[in-house]
Amino acid sequence: MTDPANSTPSTAEPKKAGLPAWILPVAKVAFLGLAIWIVSQQVSWHDAVVLESGKKLRGSIHEAPGENPERLVLTDLEGTEHRLAPRSKTHPVVPEDHEGYQAGSRSFGIKTASRSLDPLYLLGGMLLIFGMYLMGISRWRYLLEAQGIECKWWRAFRLTFMGFFWNNFMPGMTGGDVAKAVLIAKDSPGRRSHAVSTVIVDRVIGLAVLALLSAVAILTNLETFKKQAVVVFAVLGACMIGGVCVLSRRIRRKLHISSVLKRMPASAVLLKLDESFRLYRSAPRALIAAVLLSVLAHACNIGSVWIYGRDLGIPASLTTYFATVPIILIAASVPLFPGGWGVREVGFITAFTAVGVPEAYKGKLVLLSVLLG
């Protein structure tokens, strides 16, 4: 038997009570399932027509061959053809009648919408997206040079696209930034915190410029975009406050930023990153170049979405795209699901129908989110 008097008291600290480790993964899977369910309830694979009697026909709507082009035919899932008379009380379907769309008489299925895509429009959109990538890579290289880190253009290209690959498996549309930060840190021994800081600053500038572009579009028609304005100006304000707190010596002294960082967990890492961020005070040209390249890159991205939307026949102006797409991209950046999946689809439906796009276009809006990549 052990003598209690000679036993050594346990020095192990009691475990802190907290949530089980499995809670967060399960919650993410549940939210992803909810997002998939919401999207599936909003859209249909097939076209649909709701008759005056309330009966819904599903299938593929097309023009009747050899007849008046306004005459439509719906071939249902069993292969039976139903003639749809324009401006008819029993079949209220008109190809260009937006009142009919808003009444819910017809909805566009994803299958029909994808078949109608024009290869030239797709090519134009892809060229704009590739241009966005090239400008994003150039932006990052400016930020790397400001930190004294040499990275050849081809190496930056490879690291960026490796980040895009990992983005498909990591939460949010910014998840690939983690992989990119790890890779560039390995390439920069002795300046790892500086290398990581470039990825963070690159992302913050990108989000700030997204919010800025949306804000400019919103101000052209504030009455239409009142709800969107709240989100956009909140993000823009947060980015501006963060930038001032990092770059302004006077504000830093008043807020005791360095002292606060010293008392935080992982203070050594945070202080090194803070030191790296402050180096951009002496690199205004790099910051200005990064902002200008961000404007061009995001304009290309939004332009590609607009081209795809035009091809799909979605009735929305270019201003609407500039006002709403940045909000969707910002929301998809939140690290919930891999690649922002689910958030983008719900975001496109919610954002565009909120500004007047008929609900009949939900299927096309989901396809538009897929084309965004």
Short mmCIF file of C-alpha atoms in Angstrom, two decimals:
data_model
loop_
_atom_site.label_atom_id
_atom_site.label_comp_id
_atom_site.label_asym_id
_atom_site.label_seq_id
_atom_site.Cartn_x
_atom_site.Cartn_y
_atom_site.Cartn_z
CA MET A 1 0.00 0.00 0.00
CA THR A 2 1.15 3.53 -0.67
CA ASP A 3 1.74 5.77 2.33
CA PRO A 4 -0.43 8.87 1.91
CA ALA A 5 2.17 10.92 3.75
CA ASN A 6 4.86 10.07 1.20
CA SER A 7 2.67 10.41 -1.85
CA THR A 8 3.43 13.30 -4.16
CA PRO A 9 0.47 15.59 -4.73
CA SER A 10 -0.71 15.75 -8.32
CA THR A 11 0.36 18.88 -10.16
CA ALA A 12 -1.84 18.24 -13.18
CA GLU A 13 -4.24 21.08 -13.81
CA PRO A 14 -7.90 20.15 -14.03
CA LYS A 15 -9.21 20.18 -17.58
CA LYS A 16 -11.25 23.22 -18.42
CA ALA A 17 -14.85 22.53 -19.15
CA GLY A 18 -15.80 23.30 -22.72
CA LEU A 19 -17.65 22.09 -25.76
CA PRO A 20 -16.78 18.58 -27.02
CA ALA A 21 -14.36 18.54 -29.95
CA TRP A 22 -16.96 17.00 -32.26
CA ILE A 23 -19.46 19.84 -31.86
CA LEU A 24 -17.90 22.24 -34.40
CA PRO A 25 -17.47 19.70 -37.26
CA VAL A 26 -21.01 18.42 -36.74
CA ALA A 27 -22.37 21.97 -36.70
CA LYS A 28 -20.57 22.77 -39.97
CA VAL A 29 -21.94 19.65 -41.65
CA ALA A 30 -25.43 20.52 -40.38
CA PHE A 31 -25.17 24.08 -41.73
CA LEU A 32 -23.88 22.78 -45.07
CA GLY A 33 -26.81 20.36 -45.24
CA LEU A 34 -29.18 23.22 -44.46
CA ALA A 35 -27.64 25.34 -47.25
CA ILE A 36 -28.00 22.48 -49.74
CA TRP A 37 -31.62 21.96 -48.69
CA ILE A 38 -32.41 25.68 -49.04
CA VAL A 39 -30.91 25.78 -52.54
CA SER A 40 -32.75 22.59 -53.57
CA GLN A 41 -36.05 24.07 -52.40
CA GLN A 42 -35.45 27.31 -54.30
CA VAL A 43 -34.59 25.88 -57.71
CA SER A 44 -35.51 23.04 -60.03
CA TRP A 45 -33.51 21.02 -62.54
CA HIS A 46 -36.42 21.28 -65.00
CA ASP A 47 -38.55 24.14 -66.35
CA ALA A 48 -41.95 24.45 -64.72
CA VAL A 49 -45.27 26.05 -65.64
CA VAL A 50 -48.03 26.73 -63.13
CA LEU A 51 -51.43 26.73 -64.81
CA GLU A 52 -54.36 28.86 -63.76
CA SER A 53 -55.90 25.78 -62.13
CA GLY A 54 -52.86 25.51 -59.87
CA LYS A 55 -51.47 22.41 -61.58
CA LYS A 56 -47.69 22.45 -62.10
CA LEU A 57 -46.15 20.95 -65.22
CA ARG A 58 -42.42 20.09 -65.18
CA GLY A 59 -40.26 19.44 -68.20
CA SER A 60 -38.52 21.39 -70.95
CA ILE A 61 -40.08 24.48 -72.55
CA HIS A 62 -39.17 25.19 -76.17
CA GLU A 63 -40.58 26.90 -79.25
CA ALA A 64 -43.07 24.96 -81.32
CA PRO A 65 -41.29 23.97 -84.59
CA GLY A 66 -42.60 25.62 -87.76
CA GLU A 67 -45.10 27.83 -85.94
CA ASN A 68 -45.34 31.32 -84.54
CA PRO A 69 -42.16 31.87 -82.47
CA GLU A 70 -44.34 33.07 -79.61
CA ARG A 71 -46.00 29.66 -79.48
CA LEU A 72 -44.36 27.49 -76.81
CA VAL A 73 -44.45 23.80 -76.07
CA LEU A 74 -43.66 22.09 -72.77
CA THR A 75 -42.48 18.50 -73.09
CA ASP A 76 -43.12 16.98 -69.67
CA LEU A 77 -41.04 14.34 -67.90
CA GLU A 78 -43.09 11.54 -69.52
CA GLY A 79 -42.53 12.90 -73.04
CA THR A 80 -46.02 14.35 -73.51
CA GLU A 81 -46.18 17.73 -75.30
CA HIS A 82 -48.37 20.51 -73.89
CA ARG A 83 -49.02 23.51 -76.12
CA LEU A 84 -48.83 26.79 -74.22
CA ALA A 85 -50.90 29.54 -75.80
CA PRO A 86 -49.42 33.06 -75.20
CA ARG A 87 -51.66 35.39 -73.19
CA SER A 88 -54.10 32.54 -72.52
CA LYS A 89 -56.10 32.37 -69.30
CA THR A 90 -55.41 28.67 -68.93
CA HIS A 91 -51.75 28.83 -69.89
CA PRO A 92 -50.37 32.26 -68.83
CA VAL A 93 -46.95 31.92 -70.45
CA VAL A 94 -45.33 34.52 -72.73
CA PRO A 95 -41.62 34.36 -73.73
CA GLU A 96 -40.90 38.06 -73.13
CA ASP A 97 -43.71 38.87 -70.71
CA HIS A 98 -41.96 39.72 -67.43
CA GLU A 99 -45.33 40.13 -65.67
CA GLY A 100 -45.96 36.50 -66.37
CA TYR A 101 -42.59 35.55 -64.86
CA GLN A 102 -43.28 37.58 -61.72
CA ALA A 103 -46.66 35.88 -61.37
CA GLY A 104 -44.83 32.56 -61.13
CA SER A 105 -46.32 31.11 -64.31
CA ARG A 106 -42.93 29.90 -65.49
CA SER A 107 -39.63 29.12 -63.80
CA PHE A 108 -36.34 28.35 -65.53
CA GLY A 109 -34.71 25.02 -64.74
CA ILE A 110 -30.95 24.62 -64.45
CA LYS A 111 -30.90 22.00 -67.23
CA THR A 112 -32.52 24.29 -69.82
CA ALA A 113 -30.46 27.30 -68.70
CA SER A 114 -27.15 25.43 -69.03
CA ARG A 115 -28.06 24.26 -72.55
CA SER A 116 -28.67 27.85 -73.63
CA LEU A 117 -25.16 29.07 -72.74
CA ASP A 118 -23.30 30.66 -75.65
CA PRO A 119 -19.65 29.47 -75.99
CA LEU A 120 -18.53 32.99 -76.96
CA TYR A 121 -20.01 34.44 -73.77
CA LEU A 122 -18.35 31.68 -71.76
CA LEU A 123 -15.00 32.41 -73.41
CA GLY A 124 -15.33 36.15 -72.74
CA GLY A 125 -16.13 35.51 -69.09
CA MET A 126 -13.21 33.10 -68.69
CA LEU A 127 -10.79 35.61 -70.23
CA LEU A 128 -11.91 38.25 -67.72
CA ILE A 129 -11.51 35.78 -64.84
CA PHE A 130 -8.00 34.87 -66.02
CA GLY A 131 -7.19 38.59 -66.20
CA MET A 132 -8.42 38.91 -62.61
CA TYR A 133 -6.00 36.15 -61.54
CA LEU A 134 -3.06 37.80 -63.30
CA MET A 135 -3.72 41.15 -61.64
CA GLY A 136 -4.17 39.46 -58.27
CA ILE A 137 -0.77 37.80 -58.62
CA SER A 138 0.86 41.11 -59.57
CA ARG A 139 -0.79 42.76 -56.55
CA TRP A 140 0.66 40.14 -54.20
CA ARG A 141 4.16 40.56 -55.69
CA TYR A 142 4.05 44.30 -54.96
CA LEU A 143 3.23 43.50 -51.32
CA LEU A 144 6.03 40.91 -51.16
CA GLU A 145 8.57 43.38 -52.55
CA ALA A 146 7.53 45.94 -49.91
CA GLN A 147 8.53 43.36 -47.27
CA GLY A 148 11.89 42.75 -48.94
CA ILE A 149 10.88 39.28 -50.16
CA GLU A 150 11.85 38.28 -53.67
CA CYS A 151 9.36 36.00 -55.41
CA LYS A 152 9.58 35.34 -59.13
CA TRP A 153 6.38 35.90 -61.08
CA TRP A 154 6.08 32.24 -62.07
CA ARG A 155 6.57 31.13 -58.44
CA ALA A 156 3.86 33.57 -57.30
CA PHE A 157 1.62 32.18 -60.06
CA ARG A 158 2.16 28.60 -58.84
CA LEU A 159 1.59 29.45 -55.18
CA THR A 160 -1.59 31.37 -56.01
CA PHE A 161 -3.12 28.51 -57.97
CA MET A 162 -2.06 26.00 -55.32
CA GLY A 163 -4.02 28.18 -52.90
CA PHE A 164 -7.02 28.06 -55.26
CA PHE A 165 -6.78 24.26 -55.25
CA TRP A 166 -6.78 24.04 -51.45
CA ASN A 167 -9.62 26.53 -51.37
CA ASN A 168 -11.90 23.70 -52.55
CA PHE A 169 -11.25 21.78 -49.33
CA MET A 170 -10.92 24.55 -46.73
CA PRO A 171 -13.72 26.69 -45.25
CA GLY A 172 -14.67 29.92 -47.03
CA MET A 173 -13.42 31.39 -50.30
CA THR A 174 -10.35 32.61 -48.38
CA GLY A 175 -9.41 29.17 -47.04
CA GLY A 176 -6.71 28.76 -49.69
CA ASP A 177 -4.90 31.79 -48.24
CA VAL A 178 -3.77 29.59 -45.35
CA ALA A 179 -2.06 27.17 -47.74
CA LYS A 180 -0.51 30.06 -49.68
CA ALA A 181 0.78 31.64 -46.45
CA VAL A 182 2.38 28.36 -45.34
CA LEU A 183 4.07 27.87 -48.72
CA ILE A 184 5.47 31.41 -49.00
CA ALA A 185 6.66 31.23 -45.38
CA LYS A 186 8.68 28.10 -46.23
CA ASP A 187 10.23 30.01 -49.12
CA SER A 188 11.26 32.88 -46.81
CA PRO A 189 13.36 31.56 -43.89
CA GLY A 190 14.12 34.35 -41.44
CA ARG A 191 11.22 36.46 -42.74
CA ARG A 192 8.30 34.12 -42.24
CA SER A 193 6.12 36.58 -40.33
CA HIS A 194 6.74 39.15 -43.08
CA ALA A 195 5.75 36.59 -45.73
CA VAL A 196 2.55 35.63 -43.90
CA SER A 197 1.65 39.30 -43.43
CA THR A 198 1.62 39.82 -47.22
CA VAL A 199 -1.14 37.22 -47.62
CA ILE A 200 -3.20 38.86 -44.86
CA VAL A 201 -2.75 42.37 -46.26
CA ASP A 202 -3.50 41.10 -49.76
CA ARG A 203 -6.82 39.67 -48.56
CA VAL A 204 -7.78 42.74 -46.50
CA ILE A 205 -7.09 45.09 -49.43
CA GLY A 206 -9.15 42.82 -51.67
CA LEU A 207 -12.13 42.85 -49.30
CA ALA A 208 -11.88 46.62 -48.75
CA VAL A 209 -11.84 47.32 -52.50
CA LEU A 210 -14.79 44.95 -53.00
CA ALA A 211 -16.76 46.94 -50.43
CA LEU A 212 -15.64 50.21 -52.04
CA LEU A 213 -16.81 49.17 -55.52
CA SER A 214 -20.15 48.08 -54.09
CA ALA A 215 -20.48 51.36 -52.16
CA VAL A 216 -19.93 53.42 -55.32
CA ALA A 217 -22.60 51.42 -57.18
CA ILE A 218 -25.02 51.68 -54.24
CA LEU A 219 -24.66 55.46 -54.06
CA THR A 220 -25.89 55.74 -57.66
CA ASN A 221 -29.27 54.36 -56.55
CA LEU A 222 -29.43 54.39 -52.76
CA GLU A 223 -33.21 53.94 -52.71
CA THR A 224 -32.96 50.54 -54.41
CA PHE A 225 -29.94 49.31 -52.45
CA LYS A 226 -30.77 50.56 -48.94
CA LYS A 227 -30.44 47.14 -47.28
CA GLN A 228 -27.20 46.36 -49.08
CA ALA A 229 -25.77 49.73 -48.03
CA VAL A 230 -25.82 48.73 -44.34
CA VAL A 231 -23.62 45.67 -44.92
CA VAL A 232 -21.25 47.35 -47.36
CA PHE A 233 -20.57 50.46 -45.32
CA ALA A 234 -20.09 48.34 -42.18
CA VAL A 235 -17.39 46.26 -43.92
CA LEU A 236 -15.80 49.35 -45.45
CA GLY A 237 -15.76 51.11 -42.08
CA ALA A 238 -14.21 48.08 -40.34
CA CYS A 239 -11.42 47.90 -42.96
CA MET A 240 -10.69 51.62 -42.64
CA ILE A 241 -10.58 51.47 -38.83
CA GLY A 242 -8.27 48.45 -38.95
CA GLY A 243 -5.96 50.17 -41.43
CA VAL A 244 -5.75 53.33 -39.31
CA CYS A 245 -5.02 51.31 -36.15
CA VAL A 246 -2.13 49.56 -37.90
CA LEU A 247 -0.58 52.49 -39.79
CA SER A 248 -1.24 55.57 -37.61
CA ARG A 249 1.40 56.09 -34.90
CA ARG A 250 -0.80 58.56 -33.02
CA ILE A 251 -3.81 56.24 -32.89
CA ARG A 252 -1.61 53.31 -31.88
CA ARG A 253 -0.19 55.28 -28.94
CA LYS A 254 -3.64 56.39 -27.77
CA LEU A 255 -5.07 52.88 -27.97
CA HIS A 256 -1.90 51.20 -26.58
CA ILE A 257 -2.00 48.67 -29.41
CA SER A 258 1.42 47.16 -28.62
CA SER A 259 0.56 46.70 -24.94
CA VAL A 260 -2.71 45.01 -25.83
CA LEU A 261 -0.95 42.60 -28.20
CA LYS A 262 1.60 41.67 -25.51
CA ARG A 263 -1.19 40.52 -23.19
CA MET A 264 -2.94 38.39 -25.81
CA PRO A 265 -2.41 34.65 -26.41
CA ALA A 266 0.35 33.92 -28.93
CA SER A 267 1.63 37.43 -28.31
CA ALA A 268 5.05 36.70 -29.84
CA VAL A 269 3.48 35.78 -33.19
CA LEU A 270 1.08 38.73 -33.11
CA LEU A 271 3.88 41.20 -32.34
CA LYS A 272 5.96 39.88 -35.26
CA LEU A 273 2.99 40.22 -37.61
CA ASP A 274 2.28 43.69 -36.26
CA GLU A 275 5.88 44.68 -36.98
CA SER A 276 5.51 43.37 -40.53
CA PHE A 277 2.26 45.28 -41.08
CA ARG A 278 3.89 48.53 -39.95
CA LEU A 279 6.54 48.22 -42.66
CA TYR A 280 3.89 49.26 -45.18
CA ARG A 281 4.03 52.80 -43.76
CA SER A 282 7.23 53.26 -45.73
CA ALA A 283 5.81 51.61 -48.87
CA PRO A 284 2.92 53.84 -50.00
CA ARG A 285 3.57 53.09 -53.68
CA ALA A 286 3.14 49.37 -53.09
CA LEU A 287 -0.16 49.96 -51.26
CA ILE A 288 -1.46 52.30 -53.97
CA ALA A 289 -0.47 49.81 -56.68
CA ALA A 290 -2.19 47.01 -54.74
CA VAL A 291 -5.40 49.04 -54.43
CA LEU A 292 -5.46 49.97 -58.14
CA LEU A 293 -4.79 46.37 -59.19
CA SER A 294 -7.58 45.26 -56.85
CA VAL A 295 -10.01 47.66 -58.55
CA LEU A 296 -9.12 46.23 -61.96
CA ALA A 297 -9.17 42.62 -60.74
CA HIS A 298 -12.57 42.90 -59.08
CA ALA A 299 -13.97 44.81 -62.06
CA CYS A 300 -12.92 41.89 -64.28
CA ASN A 301 -14.52 39.40 -61.89
CA ILE A 302 -17.82 41.27 -61.65
CA GLY A 303 -17.71 41.89 -65.41
CA SER A 304 -17.44 38.15 -66.03
CA VAL A 305 -20.50 37.52 -63.84
CA TRP A 306 -22.38 40.23 -65.76
CA ILE A 307 -21.47 38.59 -69.10
CA TYR A 308 -22.70 35.21 -67.87
CA GLY A 309 -25.87 36.84 -66.54
CA ARG A 310 -26.52 38.52 -69.89
CA ASP A 311 -26.08 35.18 -71.63
CA LEU A 312 -28.58 33.57 -69.25
CA GLY A 313 -31.07 36.40 -69.82
CA ILE A 314 -31.16 37.55 -66.18
CA PRO A 315 -32.83 41.01 -66.15
CA ALA A 316 -30.32 42.98 -64.07
CA SER A 317 -28.24 46.07 -64.88
CA LEU A 318 -24.46 46.32 -64.64
CA THR A 319 -24.93 48.60 -61.62
CA THR A 320 -26.91 45.84 -59.89
CA TYR A 321 -24.03 43.42 -60.40
CA PHE A 322 -21.50 45.87 -58.98
CA ALA A 323 -23.76 46.53 -55.98
CA THR A 324 -24.63 42.91 -55.14
CA VAL A 325 -21.82 40.58 -56.29
CA PRO A 326 -19.23 42.09 -53.89
CA ILE A 327 -21.59 41.45 -50.96
CA ILE A 328 -21.97 37.81 -52.01
CA LEU A 329 -18.19 37.41 -52.31
CA ILE A 330 -17.60 39.01 -48.91
CA ALA A 331 -20.18 36.70 -47.31
CA ALA A 332 -18.64 33.65 -49.03
CA SER A 333 -15.25 34.60 -47.54
CA VAL A 334 -16.52 33.70 -44.06
CA PRO A 335 -14.91 30.31 -43.21
CA LEU A 336 -18.00 28.11 -42.96
CA PHE A 337 -17.97 25.69 -45.89
CA PRO A 338 -15.22 24.64 -48.34
CA GLY A 339 -14.90 27.17 -51.16
CA GLY A 340 -17.84 29.14 -49.78
CA TRP A 341 -20.17 26.48 -51.23
CA GLY A 342 -23.81 27.01 -50.34
CA VAL A 343 -23.23 30.60 -49.23
CA ARG A 344 -22.75 31.78 -52.82
CA GLU A 345 -25.81 29.96 -54.15
CA VAL A 346 -28.10 31.25 -51.42
CA GLY A 347 -26.43 34.66 -51.71
CA PHE A 348 -27.13 34.99 -55.44
CA ILE A 349 -30.79 34.06 -55.00
CA THR A 350 -31.30 36.33 -51.99
CA ALA A 351 -29.33 39.35 -53.25
CA PHE A 352 -30.73 39.47 -56.78
CA THR A 353 -34.38 38.76 -55.93
CA ALA A 354 -34.14 41.47 -53.24
CA VAL A 355 -33.43 44.08 -55.93
CA GLY A 356 -36.21 43.06 -58.29
CA VAL A 357 -35.01 40.05 -60.28
CA PRO A 358 -38.10 37.79 -60.64
CA GLU A 359 -38.09 34.58 -58.61
CA ALA A 360 -38.56 32.60 -61.83
CA TYR A 361 -34.82 33.14 -62.43
CA LYS A 362 -33.68 31.28 -59.29
CA GLY A 363 -32.36 28.35 -61.29
CA LYS A 364 -30.34 30.65 -63.52
CA LEU A 365 -28.99 32.52 -60.48
CA VAL A 366 -27.70 29.26 -59.01
CA LEU A 367 -26.06 28.42 -62.35
CA LEU A 368 -24.54 31.92 -62.32
CA SER A 369 -22.99 31.23 -58.91
CA VAL A 370 -21.50 28.00 -60.25
CA LEU A 371 -19.99 29.83 -63.24
CA LEU A 372 -18.37 32.26 -60.80
CA GLY A 373 -16.31 29.28 -59.63
#
